[in-house]
Coordinates of C-alpha atoms and ligand atoms in Angstrom, one line a residue:
X1 CA 30.4 6.2 11.4
X2 CA 27.0 8.4 9.2
X3 CA 24.7 5.7 9.1
X4 CA 22.4 5.2 5.6
X5 CA 19.5 5.5 5.2
X6 CA 17.0 4.0 2.7
X7 CA 16.3 6.4 -0.3
X8 CA 13.0 8.6 -0.1
X9 CA 10.3 7.2 -1.7
X10 CA 10.9 3.8 -0.2
X11 CA 10.0 1.1 2.3
X12 CA 12.1 -1.5 4.0
X13 CA 8.8 -4.3 4.1
X14 CA 9.7 -5.9 7.3
X15 CA 8.1 -9.7 9.3
X16 CA 4.9 -9.3 10.4
X17 CA 4.0 -7.1 7.9
X18 CA 5.4 -8.9 5.3
X19 CA 2.9 -11.7 6.2
X20 CA 0.2 -10.1 5.1
X21 CA 0.7 -9.3 2.1
X22 CA 2.5 -12.7 1.3
X23 CA -1.0 -13.7 2.5
X24 CA -2.3 -11.1 -0.2
X25 CA -0.6 -13.1 -3.1
X26 CA -0.9 -16.4 -2.1
X27 CA -4.7 -15.8 -2.3
X28 CA -4.1 -12.9 -5.3
X29 CA -2.8 -15.3 -6.9
X30 CA -5.1 -19.2 -5.9
X31 CA -7.9 -17.0 -7.3
X32 CA -6.6 -15.6 -10.9
X33 CA -5.7 -19.3 -11.5
X34 CA -9.4 -19.7 -10.5
X35 CA -9.3 -17.8 -13.5
X36 CA -7.7 -19.1 -16.4
X37 CA -4.9 -17.1 -15.8
X38 CA -0.6 -17.0 -15.9
X39 CA 1.9 -15.5 -14.4
X40 CA 4.6 -13.5 -16.7
X41 CA 7.4 -12.2 -15.4
X42 CA 9.2 -9.2 -17.1
X43 CA 11.9 -7.5 -17.1
X44 CA 12.2 -4.9 -14.0
X45 CA 14.0 -2.2 -16.8
X46 CA 13.5 -1.9 -20.1
X47 CA 13.6 0.8 -23.2
X48 CA 13.4 4.1 -22.8
X49 CA 11.1 4.0 -25.7
X50 CA 8.5 1.7 -24.9
X51 CA 7.0 4.2 -22.3
X52 CA 6.9 6.9 -23.9
X53 CA 5.2 5.8 -26.8
X54 CA 2.8 2.7 -25.0
X55 CA 2.4 6.2 -22.1
X56 CA 1.8 9.0 -24.1
X57 CA 5.2 11.2 -23.9
X58 CA 2.4 13.9 -22.6
X59 CA 1.7 12.1 -19.6
X60 CA 2.7 13.1 -16.3
X61 CA 4.0 9.6 -16.0
X62 CA 6.9 10.3 -19.3
X63 CA 6.7 13.3 -18.5
X64 CA 8.0 13.8 -15.5
X65 CA 7.9 11.1 -13.4
X66 CA 10.7 8.4 -15.0
X67 CA 13.6 7.2 -14.0
X68 CA 15.5 7.1 -16.2
X69 CA 20.0 6.8 -17.5
X70 CA 21.4 5.3 -19.7
X71 CA 24.3 2.6 -17.9
X72 CA 27.9 3.1 -17.3
X73 CA 29.4 1.1 -19.5
X74 CA 27.5 1.2 -22.3
X75 CA 28.8 5.3 -22.4
X76 CA 32.3 3.7 -21.6
X77 CA 32.3 1.0 -23.9
X78 CA 31.0 3.1 -26.9
X79 CA 33.6 5.5 -25.7
X80 CA 36.2 2.8 -25.8
X81 CA 35.8 1.2 -29.0
X82 CA 36.3 4.3 -30.5
X83 CA 34.9 6.1 -33.0
X84 CA 31.1 6.9 -34.3
X85 CA 31.2 5.1 -37.6
X86 CA 32.6 2.2 -36.2
X87 CA 30.5 2.1 -33.6
X88 CA 27.4 2.8 -35.0
X89 CA 28.4 -0.3 -38.0
X90 CA 27.9 -2.7 -34.8
X91 CA 24.8 -0.8 -33.7
X92 CA 25.9 -0.9 -30.8
X93 CA 24.8 3.3 -29.9
X94 CA 24.6 3.5 -25.9
X95 CA 20.7 3.3 -25.1
X96 CA 18.8 5.1 -22.5
X97 CA 16.8 2.7 -20.1
X98 CA 13.7 2.9 -17.5
X99 CA 11.9 1.4 -15.3
X100 CA 9.5 0.6 -14.8
X101 CA 6.3 2.5 -14.3
X102 CA 4.0 0.3 -15.0
X103 CA 3.6 -3.2 -16.3
X104 CA 1.0 -3.5 -19.1
X105 CA 3.7 -2.0 -21.3
X106 CA 6.1 -4.3 -20.7
X107 CA 3.4 -7.3 -20.9
X108 CA 2.1 -6.0 -23.9
X109 CA 6.0 -5.4 -25.5
X110 CA 6.7 -9.1 -23.9
X111 CA 3.2 -10.4 -25.5
X112 CA 4.7 -8.8 -29.6
X113 CA 8.4 -10.6 -29.2
X114 CA 7.2 -13.9 -28.1
X115 CA 4.2 -13.7 -31.0
X116 CA 1.3 -14.7 -28.8
X117 CA -1.5 -13.2 -30.8
X118 CA 0.4 -15.7 -32.9
X119 CA -1.5 -19.2 -30.9
X120 CA -4.8 -16.7 -31.6
X121 CA -6.6 -17.7 -28.0
X122 CA -7.0 -15.4 -25.1
X123 CA -4.0 -14.3 -23.6
X124 CA -5.0 -14.3 -19.5
X125 CA -0.7 -13.0 -18.0
X126 CA -1.4 -11.3 -14.0
X127 CA 1.6 -10.5 -12.8
X128 CA 2.9 -9.2 -9.3
X129 CA 6.1 -7.0 -9.0
X130 CA 7.8 -3.5 -7.5
X131 CA 7.2 0.5 -10.1
X132 CA 9.3 3.3 -10.3
X133 CA 7.9 6.9 -10.2
X134 CA 9.3 9.7 -8.9
X135 CA 7.0 11.2 -7.4
X136 CA 6.0 12.9 -4.2
X137 CA 6.1 10.5 -1.7
X138 CA 3.0 10.0 1.2
X139 CA 1.3 7.9 2.9
X140 CA -0.2 5.5 0.1
X141 CA 2.6 7.0 -2.7
X142 CA 5.8 6.3 -3.1
X143 CA 9.1 5.9 -5.1
X144 CA 9.1 2.3 -5.2
X145 CA 5.9 0.7 -4.8
X146 CA 4.1 -2.6 -6.0
X147 CA 1.7 -3.8 -8.1
X148 CA -0.3 -6.4 -8.7
X149 CA -2.1 -6.3 -12.1
X150 CA -4.2 -8.2 -15.6
X151 CA -3.5 -7.6 -18.4
X152 CA -6.7 -10.2 -20.8
X153 CA -5.7 -10.2 -24.7
X154 CA -5.6 -11.4 -28.1
X155 CA -6.3 -11.5 -31.7
X156 CA -10.2 -9.9 -32.7
X157 CA -11.5 -13.6 -33.7
X158 CA -10.4 -14.6 -29.5
X159 CA -13.6 -12.2 -27.7
X160 CA -11.0 -10.3 -26.5
X161 CA -13.4 -6.8 -27.3
X162 CA -16.5 -8.9 -26.0
X163 CA -17.7 -6.9 -23.2
X164 CA -18.0 -10.3 -21.3
X165 CA -14.2 -9.8 -20.6
X166 CA -14.6 -6.5 -19.0
X167 CA -17.7 -7.8 -16.7
X168 CA -15.4 -10.8 -16.1
X169 CA -11.8 -9.1 -15.2
X170 CA -14.7 -7.3 -13.0
X171 CA -16.5 -9.5 -11.1
X172 CA -12.9 -10.9 -10.3
X173 CA -12.3 -8.0 -8.7
X174 CA -14.8 -7.3 -7.1
X175 CA -14.3 -10.9 -5.4
X176 CA -11.0 -10.1 -5.2
X177 CA -11.1 -7.5 -2.5
X178 CA -15.0 -9.4 -1.0
X179 CA -11.9 -12.8 -0.7
X180 CA -8.9 -10.0 0.5
X181 CA -11.6 -8.8 2.9
X182 CA -11.3 -5.2 2.4
X183 CA -14.8 -4.0 2.8
X184 CA -16.6 -1.1 1.9
X185 CA -15.0 -0.3 -1.1
X186 CA -16.5 1.5 -4.0
X187 CA -16.1 0.4 -8.4
X188 CA -16.5 3.7 -10.2
X189 CA -16.9 2.5 -14.1
X190 CA -17.1 4.4 -17.5
X191 CA -16.7 3.7 -20.9
X192 CA -15.2 6.2 -23.2
X193 CA -15.5 5.4 -26.2
X194 CA -13.7 4.4 -29.7
X195 CA -10.5 5.4 -31.1
X196 CA -13.4 7.2 -33.5
X197 CA -15.9 8.7 -30.9
X198 CA -13.3 9.8 -28.9
X199 CA -11.8 12.2 -31.7
X200 CA -15.1 14.2 -31.4
X201 CA -15.2 14.4 -27.6
X202 CA -12.0 15.5 -27.8
X203 CA -13.4 18.5 -30.7
X204 CA -16.3 19.8 -28.6
X205 CA -13.9 19.3 -25.1
X206 CA -11.3 21.9 -26.6
X207 CA -14.6 23.6 -27.7
X208 CA -16.1 24.3 -24.5
X209 CA -12.3 24.7 -22.9
X210 CA -10.8 27.0 -24.7
X211 CA -13.0 30.8 -23.5
X212 CA -13.0 29.1 -19.8
X213 CA -9.4 28.1 -19.8
X214 CA -7.9 31.0 -18.3
X215 CA -10.5 30.0 -15.1
X216 CA -8.6 27.2 -13.8
X217 CA -5.3 26.1 -12.4
X218 CA -1.8 26.1 -13.7
X219 CA -2.1 22.6 -13.6
X220 CA -5.0 22.2 -15.9
X221 CA -4.3 25.2 -18.2
X222 CA -1.3 22.7 -18.8
X223 CA -3.5 20.1 -19.6
X224 CA -6.6 21.7 -20.9
X225 CA -3.6 22.2 -24.3
X226 CA -2.0 18.9 -23.8
X227 CA -4.2 16.5 -22.5
X228 CA -8.0 18.0 -22.0
X229 CA -9.7 14.5 -21.0
X230 CA -7.6 15.2 -17.9
X231 CA -8.7 18.0 -16.5
X232 CA -11.7 16.0 -16.2
X233 CA -10.7 13.8 -13.4
X234 CA -8.3 16.6 -12.1
X235 CA -8.7 16.5 -8.0
X236 CA -8.4 20.7 -8.0
X237 CA -11.7 22.1 -5.9
X238 CA -11.1 25.3 -7.4
X239 CA -12.0 23.6 -11.4
X240 CA -14.6 21.5 -10.7
X241 CA -17.2 23.9 -11.0
X242 CA -16.1 25.1 -14.2
X243 CA -16.0 20.6 -15.0
X244 CA -19.1 20.0 -14.2
X245 CA -20.5 22.3 -16.3
X246 CA -18.0 20.9 -19.6
X247 CA -19.6 18.6 -22.2
X248 CA -19.3 14.2 -21.3
X249 CA -18.0 12.1 -23.2
X250 CA -21.6 9.5 -23.3
X251 CA -23.2 11.2 -25.6
X252 CA -20.7 11.5 -28.3
X253 CA -20.4 7.5 -27.6
X254 CA -21.7 5.8 -31.3
X255 CA -24.2 3.1 -31.2
X256 CA -21.9 -0.2 -31.4
X257 CA -19.7 2.3 -28.3
X258 CA -23.1 2.3 -26.6
X259 CA -24.1 -1.4 -26.5
X260 CA -20.4 -2.2 -25.4
X261 CA -20.8 -0.7 -22.5
X262 CA -24.2 -1.5 -21.9
X263 CA -23.8 -4.8 -21.5
X264 CA -20.9 -5.1 -19.6
X265 CA -23.6 -3.4 -17.0
X266 CA -25.4 -5.9 -17.6
X267 CA -23.9 -8.8 -16.6
X268 CA -22.0 -7.2 -13.5
X269 CA -26.0 -6.2 -12.9
X270 CA -26.9 -10.6 -13.2
X271 CA -23.7 -10.9 -11.3
X272 CA -24.8 -8.8 -8.4
X273 CA -21.0 -6.7 -8.7
X274 CA -22.6 -3.4 -7.4
X275 CA -21.2 0.3 -9.6
X276 CA -21.2 4.0 -10.2
X277 CA -21.4 5.4 -13.6
X278 CA -18.9 8.1 -13.9
X279 CA -18.7 10.2 -16.5
X280 CA -15.3 12.3 -15.4
X281 CA -13.7 8.3 -14.7
X282 CA -10.9 9.0 -17.3
X283 CA -8.0 7.5 -18.8
X284 CA -5.7 10.8 -20.4
X285 CA -3.8 7.7 -23.1
X286 CA -4.6 8.1 -26.1
X287 CA -4.3 4.1 -26.4
X288 CA -7.4 4.1 -23.9
X289 CA -10.7 2.6 -25.6
X290 CA -14.4 2.2 -24.0
X291 CA -14.9 0.6 -20.9
X292 CA -12.5 2.1 -17.5
X293 CA -12.8 1.2 -14.2
X294 CA -11.2 2.1 -10.9
X295 CA -11.8 0.7 -6.5
X296 CA -11.6 3.6 -4.1
X297 CA -12.2 3.0 -0.6
X298 CA -14.2 4.9 1.8
X299 CA -11.9 7.8 4.4
X300 CA -10.9 5.8 7.4
X301 CA -9.1 2.8 5.2
X302 CA -5.7 3.8 6.0
X303 CA -4.7 5.8 2.4
X304 CA -5.5 9.2 3.8
X305 CA -6.2 11.0 0.5
X306 CA -4.5 8.4 -2.0
X307 CA -7.9 6.0 -1.5
X308 CA -7.5 4.8 -5.2
X309 CA -6.9 1.4 -5.2
X310 CA -6.6 0.2 -8.5
X311 CA -7.8 1.5 -12.3
X312 CA -7.8 -0.8 -15.3
X313 CA -9.6 0.1 -18.1
X314 CA -9.7 -1.8 -22.2
X315 CA -6.9 -0.9 -24.8
X316 CA -8.1 -2.1 -27.6
X317 CA -5.3 -0.5 -30.0
X318 CA -2.0 -0.9 -27.6
X319 CA -0.5 -3.7 -28.8
X320 CA -0.7 -1.6 -32.8
X321 CA 0.9 1.4 -30.9
X322 CA 3.8 -1.1 -30.9
X323 CA 4.6 -2.2 -33.4
X324 CA 2.3 -4.5 -32.8
X325 CA -0.5 -6.7 -34.8
X326 CA -4.1 -6.2 -33.9
X327 CA -5.0 -7.3 -29.9
X328 CA -7.0 -5.6 -28.4
X329 CA -7.3 -6.1 -24.9
X330 CA -8.6 -4.9 -21.5
X331 CA -6.3 -5.3 -18.0
X332 CA -6.1 -3.6 -14.6
X333 CA -3.5 -2.2 -11.5
X334 CA -3.7 -3.1 -7.8
X335 CA -2.0 -0.9 -5.3
X336 CA -0.2 -3.4 -3.6
X337 CA 1.3 -1.2 -0.5
X338 CA -2.8 0.3 -0.6
X339 CA -4.1 -2.2 -0.4
X340 CA -2.2 -3.7 2.7
X341 CA -2.3 -0.2 4.3
X342 CA -6.6 -0.5 4.0
X343 CA -6.2 -4.0 5.7
X344 CA -3.9 -2.8 8.1
X345 CA -6.5 -0.5 8.4
X346 CA -9.7 -1.6 8.4
X347 CA -8.5 -4.3 10.6
X348 CA -7.5 -1.9 13.4
X349 CA -10.9 -0.4 13.2
X350 CA -12.2 -3.7 13.7
X351 CA -10.8 -4.5 16.8
X352 CA -7.5 -6.9 15.7
X353 CA -4.6 -6.7 14.1
X354 CA -2.8 -8.6 11.1
X355 CA -0.5 -10.4 11.9
X356 CA -0.5 -13.8 12.9
X357 CA 0.7 -15.8 16.1
X358 CA 2.9 -18.9 15.8
X359 CA 1.4 -22.5 17.6
X360 CA 3.4 -22.6 19.6
X361 CA 6.3 -22.1 21.8
X362 CA 8.4 -24.8 22.7
X363 CA 10.2 -23.7 26.5
X364 CA 12.8 -26.0 27.6
X365 CA 13.1 -25.9 31.4
X366 CA 16.9 -25.3 31.7
X367 CA 20.3 -26.1 29.1
X368 CA 20.1 -29.7 29.7
X369 CA 16.4 -29.7 27.7
X370 CA 17.7 -28.1 24.8
X371 CA 17.9 -30.4 22.7
X372 CA 15.4 -32.3 23.3
X373 CA 12.9 -29.2 22.7
X374 CA 14.4 -29.0 19.7
X375 CA 14.0 -32.4 18.6
X376 CA 10.6 -32.3 19.2
X377 CA 9.6 -29.0 17.1
X378 CA 11.9 -30.3 14.6
X379 CA 8.5 -33.4 15.0
X380 CA 5.9 -30.8 14.9
X381 CA 7.1 -28.5 12.4
X382 CA 7.1 -31.4 9.6
X383 CA 3.7 -32.6 11.6
X384 CA 2.6 -28.9 9.9
X385 CA 3.0 -27.0 13.0
X386 CA 4.7 -23.4 13.3
X387 CA 7.0 -23.9 16.0
X388 CA 9.7 -21.3 18.3
X389 CA 12.6 -22.3 20.5
X390 CA 12.7 -20.6 23.8
X391 CA 16.1 -21.2 25.2
X392 CA 17.0 -23.6 28.9
X393 CA 19.3 -21.0 29.4
X394 CA 16.0 -18.6 29.8
X395 CA 14.1 -18.2 33.2
X396 CA 10.3 -19.4 33.4
X397 CA 9.1 -15.4 33.5
X398 CA 11.3 -14.6 30.4
X399 CA 9.6 -17.7 28.3
X400 CA 7.0 -17.0 29.6
X401 CA 6.3 -13.4 28.0
X402 CA 7.8 -14.1 25.2
X403 CA 5.4 -17.2 24.1
X404 CA 2.2 -14.7 25.0
X405 CA 4.0 -12.6 23.2
X406 CA 4.6 -14.2 19.5
X407 CA 2.6 -17.4 20.3
X408 CA -0.8 -19.0 21.2
X409 CA 0.3 -21.9 22.9
X410 CA 3.3 -22.8 25.0
X411 CA 5.0 -25.8 26.3
X412 CA 6.5 -26.8 28.7
X413 CA 10.2 -28.3 27.9
X414 CA 11.2 -30.0 31.8
X415 CA 13.4 -33.3 32.7
X416 CA 10.2 -34.1 34.5
X417 CA 8.1 -33.3 30.5
X418 CA 11.6 -35.1 29.1
X419 CA 11.5 -37.8 31.1
X420 CA 7.2 -39.5 30.7
X421 CA 6.8 -37.5 28.2
X422 CA 3.6 -36.3 29.0
X423 CA 4.2 -32.2 28.4
X424 CA 2.2 -28.9 29.6
X425 CA 1.2 -27.2 27.5
X426 CA -0.2 -23.2 28.6
X427 CA -3.5 -22.2 26.1
X428 CA -2.4 -18.0 26.2
X429 CA -5.8 -17.3 25.4
X430 CA -7.9 -19.6 27.1
X431 CA -6.2 -19.2 30.2
X432 CA -6.3 -22.8 30.4
X433 CA -2.5 -26.2 31.7
X434 CA -3.3 -29.0 30.5
X435 CA -0.9 -32.5 30.2
X436 CA -0.8 -33.4 26.5
X437 CA 1.1 -37.2 25.7
X438 CA 3.7 -36.6 23.2
X439 CA 1.5 -38.4 20.6
X440 CA -1.2 -36.1 21.0
X441 CA 0.5 -32.8 21.2
X442 CA -0.2 -32.1 17.0
X443 CA -4.0 -32.0 17.8
X444 CA -3.3 -29.9 21.3
X445 CA -1.2 -27.8 19.1
X446 CA -3.9 -26.8 16.3
X447 CA -5.9 -24.2 16.4
Ligands
AMP501 P1 -2.2 3.6 -12.7 O1 -0.5 2.9 -13.2 O2 -1.2 4.9 -12.4 O3 -3.8 3.6 -12.9 O4 -1.7 3.0 -11.0 C1 -2.7 1.8 -10.4 C2 -2.4 2.0 -9.2 O5 -1.5 1.2 -8.6 C3 -3.7 3.4 -8.4 O6 -4.5 3.0 -8.0 C4 -3.0 2.8 -7.1 O7 -2.7 1.9 -5.8 C5 -1.7 2.6 -7.1 N1 -0.4 3.7 -7.6 C6 0.0 4.4 -8.7 N2 1.5 5.0 -8.1 C7 1.8 4.8 -7.2 C8 2.3 4.9 -6.5 N3 3.1 6.1 -6.4 N4 2.2 4.5 -4.6 C9 2.2 4.0 -4.9 N5 0.4 3.4 -5.2 C10 0.5 3.6 -7.0

């Protein structure tokens, strides 16, 4: 029979790699909690309209990367119920659904739906979960990928608009990457102004692009018409010289936006978070305002050309665009797959892996010792140690090789050991062997 394989652009995550995923998530959750964030879990699929409005029809994501479907049972139910009038009266027309390509829209929808604005205090929400985009798969770019993200939003009087929030979020990210051991990260920072600065800038950008547009690559010619901001963050090498000559958003910021940006930079400097101002860092979505940022890792960190680890920005107008109250906010999304690839590549460069070994491998020397080994394993595990058990039918050599692969130490469980309660412990790293009474085993096996 033909073997069924996973779908292109998806991945199976297996142990021991999943141990690293879990460690990253545990560190992240603990850190986010220290900054006052609580977890939100929104559905994997949402009404297609949410993304069309929340991300924008003309973006790559919405225009060509979404997994959109109309559930067969909706269609079937509709058909089965007979005529259209009947259906309309029951308001049960087949609904177009989409696997979430990102999570900000879902979080803001939930924020509006659960009237979190009425609470009146700042809401700090984080999520960890899979997202889906039909992109061309390559290293660091998948069709199902994981994001760790957070959003800070609230009514204007909650201080959600404050530059302090932008700086706090960025300082948290810098601390997270340091705590996880990511080396050489770089923070690029920009302000794309307010809803009033942007139209003036867009006019200037369109005017500057009009006479030179035909010299751009086909993709950028299209963007110049539909979403000119996106031309700025194009990586197309042929277009770079031309892009350098375009007007810069910094020259179009009004006083309030400049002041906001200055306060973000001052706070970051005070916290010792290094950043690079990058006037070309934009987000092509209408609702983004003011602060935008991206963290990248240096070449050779396992990501190839996909070196953006995370991105985010302020979106003071999003809630209103989704029919909600005024609720300014700021958020980010980390590509968790890329974060893991980076940690693995950097660990390898430093000459160590990311794998963790078990504390000990118990090797029964014969089948009669199997149950004594199981009992000992139960007690050691109860004391918090990670333990694997061999099999009495194994030859010593086989037990030894398996133990060396899996664990830091091997404990021999032979007839004598069981009778006397004195166990032989082999420490692989030290290349030493010692006799340990059962009462002292837990201590001897602790790292
Ligand atoms: P975005 O939601 O597009 O701002 O992306 C935020 C982060 O998610 C990026 O910086 C990447 O690290 C990650 N990301 C986006 N798309 C993909 C993908 N197709 N595969 C893996 N990671 C992705």
